[in-house]
Amino acid sequence: MANAIYPLYKDAILTSAANSNITGAPLKAALIDTAAYAYSAAHEFYSSVSGVVGTPTAVGSVTSAAGVVDGADVVFTSVSGPTAEAVILFLDTGTPATSRLVAYIDTGVTNLPVTPTGGNVQLVWDNGANKIFSL
């Protein structure tokens, strides 16, 4: 699977749907075991996600300019579990059924895939033109 912006997130942006502002609700990153979760264009909310490794972590300093989203690198603390091959970004409302999925990323991020050993895992976003992702 290649990196993808969830199509239903794109629809949400275009219709100004609730929980679609990338700098509104906290943007969180979740490490994903792709043996337990497969990307689907039909997925809209975090409640559809399985295979989360460790605890989702907020992306700090999120910005959006000219269709390019950027933010601070993410450090997941004390991660254990299966190998994580991807990361999912979602807008956390505190309720999985309303926390909108934003992006599925499995390339262009330093330290993916990662086999957790109980220590911290840092994801470093692409510092090129795409930053975290671009529309």
Short mmCIF file of N, CA and C in Angstrom, two decimals:
data_model
loop_
_atom_site.label_atom_id
_atom_site.label_comp_id
_atom_site.label_asym_id
_atom_site.label_seq_id
_atom_site.Cartn_x
_atom_site.Cartn_y
_atom_site.Cartn_z
N MET A 1 0.85 -1.18 0.00
CA MET A 1 0.00 0.00 0.00
C MET A 1 0.89 1.24 0.00
N ALA A 2 0.54 2.19 -0.77
CA ALA A 2 1.27 3.47 -0.78
C ALA A 2 0.56 4.47 0.13
N ASN A 3 1.24 5.53 0.48
CA ASN A 3 0.63 6.57 1.31
C ASN A 3 -0.67 7.04 0.68
N ALA A 4 -1.65 7.37 1.54
CA ALA A 4 -2.95 7.82 1.02
C ALA A 4 -3.62 8.75 2.03
N ILE A 5 -4.30 9.74 1.48
CA ILE A 5 -5.22 10.55 2.28
C ILE A 5 -6.56 9.82 2.17
N TYR A 6 -7.20 9.59 3.30
CA TYR A 6 -8.49 8.89 3.26
C TYR A 6 -9.48 9.71 2.43
N PRO A 7 -10.11 9.10 1.42
CA PRO A 7 -11.05 9.83 0.55
C PRO A 7 -12.20 10.49 1.32
N LEU A 8 -12.67 9.84 2.37
CA LEU A 8 -13.77 10.43 3.12
C LEU A 8 -13.30 11.65 3.93
N TYR A 9 -12.01 11.73 4.22
CA TYR A 9 -11.47 12.95 4.83
C TYR A 9 -11.48 14.08 3.79
N LYS A 10 -11.10 13.76 2.56
CA LYS A 10 -11.14 14.78 1.50
C LYS A 10 -12.56 15.31 1.32
N ASP A 11 -13.54 14.40 1.33
CA ASP A 11 -14.95 14.82 1.24
C ASP A 11 -15.32 15.72 2.41
N ALA A 12 -14.86 15.35 3.60
CA ALA A 12 -15.17 16.14 4.80
C ALA A 12 -14.61 17.56 4.68
N ILE A 13 -13.40 17.67 4.14
CA ILE A 13 -12.81 19.00 3.95
C ILE A 13 -13.66 19.82 2.98
N LEU A 14 -14.04 19.20 1.87
CA LEU A 14 -14.78 19.91 0.83
C LEU A 14 -16.17 20.35 1.27
N THR A 15 -16.74 19.63 2.23
CA THR A 15 -18.09 19.97 2.70
C THR A 15 -18.08 20.65 4.06
N SER A 16 -16.89 20.97 4.57
CA SER A 16 -16.74 21.59 5.89
C SER A 16 -17.43 20.78 6.98
N ALA A 17 -17.29 19.47 6.89
CA ALA A 17 -17.92 18.58 7.87
C ALA A 17 -17.27 18.75 9.25
N ALA A 18 -17.98 18.31 10.26
CA ALA A 18 -17.45 18.37 11.63
C ALA A 18 -16.16 17.56 11.72
N ASN A 19 -15.26 18.01 12.56
CA ASN A 19 -14.00 17.32 12.83
C ASN A 19 -13.15 17.12 11.58
N SER A 20 -13.09 18.13 10.73
CA SER A 20 -12.26 18.01 9.52
C SER A 20 -11.12 19.03 9.48
N ASN A 21 -11.08 19.96 10.41
CA ASN A 21 -10.05 21.00 10.43
C ASN A 21 -8.74 20.40 10.96
N ILE A 22 -7.74 20.34 10.11
CA ILE A 22 -6.46 19.69 10.46
C ILE A 22 -5.77 20.38 11.64
N THR A 23 -6.05 21.65 11.88
CA THR A 23 -5.45 22.34 13.02
C THR A 23 -6.47 22.55 14.14
N GLY A 24 -7.64 21.90 14.04
CA GLY A 24 -8.69 22.03 15.06
C GLY A 24 -8.50 21.01 16.16
N ALA A 25 -9.11 19.84 16.01
CA ALA A 25 -8.96 18.76 17.00
C ALA A 25 -7.51 18.29 16.99
N PRO A 26 -7.04 17.73 18.09
CA PRO A 26 -5.65 17.25 18.09
C PRO A 26 -5.41 16.21 16.99
N LEU A 27 -4.37 16.43 16.20
CA LEU A 27 -3.95 15.44 15.20
C LEU A 27 -3.10 14.42 15.93
N LYS A 28 -3.48 13.15 15.83
CA LYS A 28 -2.73 12.10 16.50
C LYS A 28 -2.21 11.11 15.48
N ALA A 29 -1.12 10.45 15.85
CA ALA A 29 -0.50 9.42 15.04
C ALA A 29 -0.62 8.10 15.80
N ALA A 30 -0.95 7.03 15.07
CA ALA A 30 -1.03 5.70 15.66
C ALA A 30 -0.17 4.76 14.83
N LEU A 31 0.72 4.04 15.49
CA LEU A 31 1.51 3.01 14.82
C LEU A 31 0.60 1.84 14.49
N ILE A 32 0.78 1.25 13.30
CA ILE A 32 -0.13 0.22 12.83
C ILE A 32 0.62 -1.03 12.39
N ASP A 33 0.15 -2.18 12.86
CA ASP A 33 0.62 -3.49 12.41
C ASP A 33 -0.24 -3.86 11.20
N THR A 34 0.36 -3.86 10.02
CA THR A 34 -0.41 -4.11 8.80
C THR A 34 -0.87 -5.56 8.66
N ALA A 35 -0.39 -6.44 9.52
CA ALA A 35 -0.93 -7.80 9.53
C ALA A 35 -2.32 -7.82 10.17
N ALA A 36 -2.64 -6.77 10.94
CA ALA A 36 -3.93 -6.71 11.64
C ALA A 36 -4.85 -5.62 11.09
N TYR A 37 -4.34 -4.73 10.23
CA TYR A 37 -5.17 -3.68 9.64
C TYR A 37 -4.78 -3.48 8.19
N ALA A 38 -5.78 -3.42 7.34
CA ALA A 38 -5.57 -3.12 5.93
C ALA A 38 -6.28 -1.81 5.60
N TYR A 39 -5.56 -0.90 4.95
CA TYR A 39 -6.15 0.37 4.52
C TYR A 39 -7.39 0.09 3.70
N SER A 40 -8.42 0.91 3.92
CA SER A 40 -9.62 0.86 3.09
C SER A 40 -10.09 2.28 2.84
N ALA A 41 -10.36 2.59 1.59
CA ALA A 41 -10.87 3.90 1.23
C ALA A 41 -12.23 4.15 1.86
N ALA A 42 -12.91 3.10 2.30
CA ALA A 42 -14.23 3.22 2.91
C ALA A 42 -14.16 3.58 4.40
N HIS A 43 -12.98 3.51 5.00
CA HIS A 43 -12.86 3.84 6.42
C HIS A 43 -12.92 5.35 6.61
N GLU A 44 -13.70 5.75 7.63
CA GLU A 44 -13.87 7.18 7.88
C GLU A 44 -13.42 7.60 9.28
N PHE A 45 -13.64 6.72 10.26
CA PHE A 45 -13.35 7.08 11.64
C PHE A 45 -12.40 6.08 12.29
N TYR A 46 -11.76 6.52 13.35
CA TYR A 46 -10.76 5.71 14.06
C TYR A 46 -11.35 4.40 14.58
N SER A 47 -12.64 4.34 14.77
CA SER A 47 -13.28 3.11 15.24
C SER A 47 -13.13 1.97 14.23
N SER A 48 -12.75 2.26 13.00
CA SER A 48 -12.54 1.24 11.96
C SER A 48 -11.13 0.65 12.01
N VAL A 49 -10.26 1.21 12.84
CA VAL A 49 -8.86 0.84 12.84
C VAL A 49 -8.59 -0.29 13.84
N SER A 50 -7.81 -1.27 13.40
CA SER A 50 -7.33 -2.33 14.28
C SER A 50 -5.82 -2.39 14.13
N GLY A 51 -5.17 -3.20 14.95
CA GLY A 51 -3.73 -3.36 14.82
C GLY A 51 -2.90 -2.20 15.32
N VAL A 52 -3.44 -1.41 16.24
CA VAL A 52 -2.68 -0.28 16.80
C VAL A 52 -1.61 -0.82 17.74
N VAL A 53 -0.39 -0.35 17.54
CA VAL A 53 0.75 -0.77 18.35
C VAL A 53 1.11 0.40 19.27
N GLY A 54 1.10 0.17 20.57
CA GLY A 54 1.38 1.24 21.52
C GLY A 54 0.20 2.18 21.65
N THR A 55 0.47 3.38 22.11
CA THR A 55 -0.57 4.38 22.37
C THR A 55 -0.46 5.51 21.35
N PRO A 56 -1.57 5.88 20.70
CA PRO A 56 -1.52 7.02 19.78
C PRO A 56 -0.96 8.26 20.47
N THR A 57 -0.23 9.07 19.70
CA THR A 57 0.47 10.22 20.24
C THR A 57 0.15 11.46 19.43
N ALA A 58 -0.01 12.59 20.10
CA ALA A 58 -0.33 13.85 19.42
C ALA A 58 0.85 14.32 18.58
N VAL A 59 0.53 14.89 17.44
CA VAL A 59 1.52 15.54 16.58
C VAL A 59 1.51 17.01 16.99
N GLY A 60 2.63 17.51 17.45
CA GLY A 60 2.70 18.90 17.88
C GLY A 60 2.95 19.85 16.73
N SER A 61 2.65 21.12 16.95
CA SER A 61 2.96 22.20 16.00
C SER A 61 2.43 21.95 14.60
N VAL A 62 1.19 21.50 14.48
CA VAL A 62 0.61 21.20 13.17
C VAL A 62 0.33 22.50 12.43
N THR A 63 0.77 22.53 11.17
CA THR A 63 0.52 23.68 10.30
C THR A 63 0.02 23.18 8.95
N SER A 64 -0.67 24.07 8.28
CA SER A 64 -1.15 23.78 6.92
C SER A 64 -0.98 25.05 6.09
N ALA A 65 -0.24 24.91 4.99
CA ALA A 65 -0.03 26.06 4.11
C ALA A 65 0.12 25.55 2.68
N ALA A 66 -0.65 26.14 1.78
CA ALA A 66 -0.59 25.79 0.36
C ALA A 66 -0.79 24.29 0.13
N GLY A 67 -1.67 23.68 0.92
CA GLY A 67 -1.98 22.27 0.76
C GLY A 67 -0.96 21.31 1.35
N VAL A 68 0.02 21.84 2.09
CA VAL A 68 1.06 21.01 2.70
C VAL A 68 0.86 21.02 4.21
N VAL A 69 0.76 19.82 4.80
CA VAL A 69 0.60 19.68 6.24
C VAL A 69 1.94 19.28 6.84
N ASP A 70 2.31 19.97 7.91
CA ASP A 70 3.55 19.64 8.60
C ASP A 70 3.29 19.65 10.10
N GLY A 71 4.22 19.09 10.82
CA GLY A 71 4.12 19.06 12.27
C GLY A 71 5.40 18.51 12.85
N ALA A 72 5.47 18.54 14.16
CA ALA A 72 6.65 18.04 14.86
C ALA A 72 6.77 16.53 14.69
N ASP A 73 8.01 16.04 14.73
CA ASP A 73 8.22 14.60 14.74
C ASP A 73 7.55 14.03 15.99
N VAL A 74 7.21 12.76 15.95
CA VAL A 74 6.43 12.14 17.02
C VAL A 74 7.28 11.12 17.76
N VAL A 75 7.20 11.15 19.10
CA VAL A 75 7.88 10.15 19.92
C VAL A 75 6.81 9.35 20.67
N PHE A 76 6.74 8.06 20.38
CA PHE A 76 5.86 7.15 21.10
C PHE A 76 6.69 6.58 22.26
N THR A 77 6.12 6.58 23.47
CA THR A 77 6.89 6.13 24.62
C THR A 77 6.56 4.70 25.01
N SER A 78 7.59 3.98 25.44
CA SER A 78 7.47 2.62 25.98
C SER A 78 6.62 1.72 25.09
N VAL A 79 7.01 1.60 23.82
CA VAL A 79 6.23 0.83 22.85
C VAL A 79 6.63 -0.63 22.88
N SER A 80 5.62 -1.48 23.00
CA SER A 80 5.84 -2.92 22.88
C SER A 80 4.74 -3.49 22.00
N GLY A 81 4.97 -4.68 21.49
CA GLY A 81 3.97 -5.31 20.63
C GLY A 81 4.58 -5.74 19.31
N PRO A 82 3.72 -6.03 18.33
CA PRO A 82 4.21 -6.49 17.04
C PRO A 82 4.86 -5.38 16.22
N THR A 83 5.50 -5.76 15.15
CA THR A 83 6.12 -4.81 14.24
C THR A 83 5.07 -3.87 13.66
N ALA A 84 5.39 -2.58 13.62
CA ALA A 84 4.52 -1.57 13.02
C ALA A 84 5.12 -1.16 11.68
N GLU A 85 4.33 -1.29 10.63
CA GLU A 85 4.80 -0.97 9.29
C GLU A 85 4.21 0.32 8.73
N ALA A 86 3.23 0.89 9.44
CA ALA A 86 2.55 2.09 8.94
C ALA A 86 2.16 2.97 10.12
N VAL A 87 1.73 4.17 9.79
CA VAL A 87 1.19 5.10 10.78
C VAL A 87 -0.10 5.68 10.21
N ILE A 88 -1.09 5.82 11.07
CA ILE A 88 -2.35 6.45 10.69
C ILE A 88 -2.45 7.76 11.43
N LEU A 89 -2.86 8.79 10.72
CA LEU A 89 -3.13 10.09 11.33
C LEU A 89 -4.64 10.26 11.44
N PHE A 90 -5.09 10.76 12.60
CA PHE A 90 -6.51 10.98 12.79
C PHE A 90 -6.73 12.20 13.68
N LEU A 91 -7.90 12.81 13.55
CA LEU A 91 -8.27 13.96 14.36
C LEU A 91 -9.03 13.45 15.58
N ASP A 92 -8.41 13.53 16.74
CA ASP A 92 -8.94 12.92 17.95
C ASP A 92 -9.98 13.80 18.64
N THR A 93 -11.22 13.31 18.67
CA THR A 93 -12.29 14.01 19.38
C THR A 93 -12.48 13.45 20.78
N GLY A 94 -11.78 12.37 21.08
CA GLY A 94 -11.97 11.67 22.34
C GLY A 94 -12.92 10.50 22.20
N THR A 95 -13.57 10.38 21.05
CA THR A 95 -14.50 9.30 20.76
C THR A 95 -14.10 8.66 19.44
N PRO A 96 -13.71 7.38 19.44
CA PRO A 96 -13.27 6.75 18.19
C PRO A 96 -14.29 6.84 17.05
N ALA A 97 -15.58 6.82 17.36
CA ALA A 97 -16.61 6.85 16.32
C ALA A 97 -16.76 8.21 15.65
N THR A 98 -16.13 9.26 16.20
CA THR A 98 -16.18 10.59 15.57
C THR A 98 -14.78 11.14 15.28
N SER A 99 -13.75 10.36 15.59
CA SER A 99 -12.37 10.79 15.33
C SER A 99 -12.03 10.46 13.89
N ARG A 100 -12.00 11.49 13.07
CA ARG A 100 -11.88 11.33 11.61
C ARG A 100 -10.48 10.88 11.19
N LEU A 101 -10.43 9.83 10.35
CA LEU A 101 -9.17 9.37 9.77
C LEU A 101 -8.71 10.38 8.73
N VAL A 102 -7.42 10.69 8.74
CA VAL A 102 -6.86 11.67 7.82
C VAL A 102 -5.96 11.01 6.78
N ALA A 103 -4.95 10.28 7.25
CA ALA A 103 -3.96 9.73 6.31
C ALA A 103 -3.42 8.40 6.79
N TYR A 104 -3.04 7.59 5.81
CA TYR A 104 -2.35 6.31 6.02
C TYR A 104 -0.98 6.48 5.40
N ILE A 105 0.08 6.28 6.20
CA ILE A 105 1.44 6.52 5.71
C ILE A 105 2.31 5.31 6.02
N ASP A 106 2.93 4.78 4.97
CA ASP A 106 3.84 3.65 5.18
C ASP A 106 5.18 3.83 4.48
N THR A 107 5.38 4.98 3.84
CA THR A 107 6.66 5.29 3.21
C THR A 107 7.01 6.75 3.48
N GLY A 108 8.29 7.07 3.41
CA GLY A 108 8.73 8.46 3.58
C GLY A 108 8.84 8.90 5.02
N VAL A 109 8.76 7.96 5.96
CA VAL A 109 8.88 8.29 7.38
C VAL A 109 10.07 7.50 7.93
N THR A 110 11.00 8.20 8.53
CA THR A 110 12.16 7.53 9.12
C THR A 110 11.71 6.68 10.30
N ASN A 111 12.24 5.47 10.38
CA ASN A 111 12.02 4.50 11.45
C ASN A 111 10.81 3.59 11.23
N LEU A 112 10.26 3.55 10.03
CA LEU A 112 9.22 2.57 9.69
C LEU A 112 9.78 1.63 8.65
N PRO A 113 9.56 0.34 8.77
CA PRO A 113 8.89 -0.33 9.87
C PRO A 113 9.76 -0.34 11.13
N VAL A 114 9.09 -0.60 12.26
CA VAL A 114 9.79 -0.66 13.53
C VAL A 114 9.31 -1.87 14.33
N THR A 115 10.25 -2.57 14.93
CA THR A 115 9.91 -3.67 15.83
C THR A 115 10.12 -3.16 17.25
N PRO A 116 9.03 -2.94 17.98
CA PRO A 116 9.14 -2.38 19.33
C PRO A 116 9.91 -3.29 20.28
N THR A 117 10.66 -2.65 21.17
CA THR A 117 11.43 -3.40 22.17
C THR A 117 11.09 -2.93 23.59
N GLY A 118 10.03 -2.14 23.73
CA GLY A 118 9.65 -1.61 25.02
C GLY A 118 10.17 -0.21 25.26
N GLY A 119 11.01 0.29 24.37
CA GLY A 119 11.55 1.64 24.49
C GLY A 119 10.74 2.63 23.67
N ASN A 120 11.29 3.83 23.53
CA ASN A 120 10.63 4.87 22.75
C ASN A 120 10.85 4.65 21.26
N VAL A 121 9.89 5.09 20.46
CA VAL A 121 9.98 5.03 19.01
C VAL A 121 9.74 6.45 18.48
N GLN A 122 10.68 6.96 17.70
CA GLN A 122 10.51 8.29 17.11
C GLN A 122 10.25 8.15 15.62
N LEU A 123 9.20 8.83 15.16
CA LEU A 123 8.93 8.92 13.73
C LEU A 123 9.37 10.29 13.26
N VAL A 124 10.15 10.31 12.20
CA VAL A 124 10.65 11.57 11.65
C VAL A 124 10.00 11.77 10.29
N TRP A 125 9.20 12.83 10.19
CA TRP A 125 8.50 13.12 8.93
C TRP A 125 9.50 13.55 7.87
N ASP A 126 9.12 13.34 6.63
CA ASP A 126 9.91 13.77 5.47
C ASP A 126 10.07 15.28 5.53
N ASN A 127 11.29 15.77 5.54
CA ASN A 127 11.52 17.21 5.59
C ASN A 127 11.61 17.84 4.21
N GLY A 128 11.28 17.05 3.18
CA GLY A 128 11.26 17.58 1.82
C GLY A 128 9.99 18.40 1.58
N ALA A 129 9.62 18.56 0.35
CA ALA A 129 8.49 19.38 -0.02
C ALA A 129 7.17 18.86 0.52
N ASN A 130 7.05 17.54 0.73
CA ASN A 130 5.78 16.97 1.18
C ASN A 130 5.53 17.08 2.66
N LYS A 131 6.58 17.29 3.47
CA LYS A 131 6.46 17.35 4.93
C LYS A 131 5.73 16.09 5.41
N ILE A 132 4.60 16.22 6.15
CA ILE A 132 3.85 15.01 6.55
C ILE A 132 3.07 14.49 5.35
N PHE A 133 2.29 15.39 4.72
CA PHE A 133 1.61 15.03 3.48
C PHE A 133 1.17 16.31 2.78
N SER A 134 0.82 16.17 1.53
CA SER A 134 0.29 17.30 0.79
C SER A 134 -0.94 16.87 0.01
N LEU A 135 -1.83 17.82 -0.20
CA LEU A 135 -3.04 17.55 -0.96
C LEU A 135 -2.80 17.89 -2.41
#
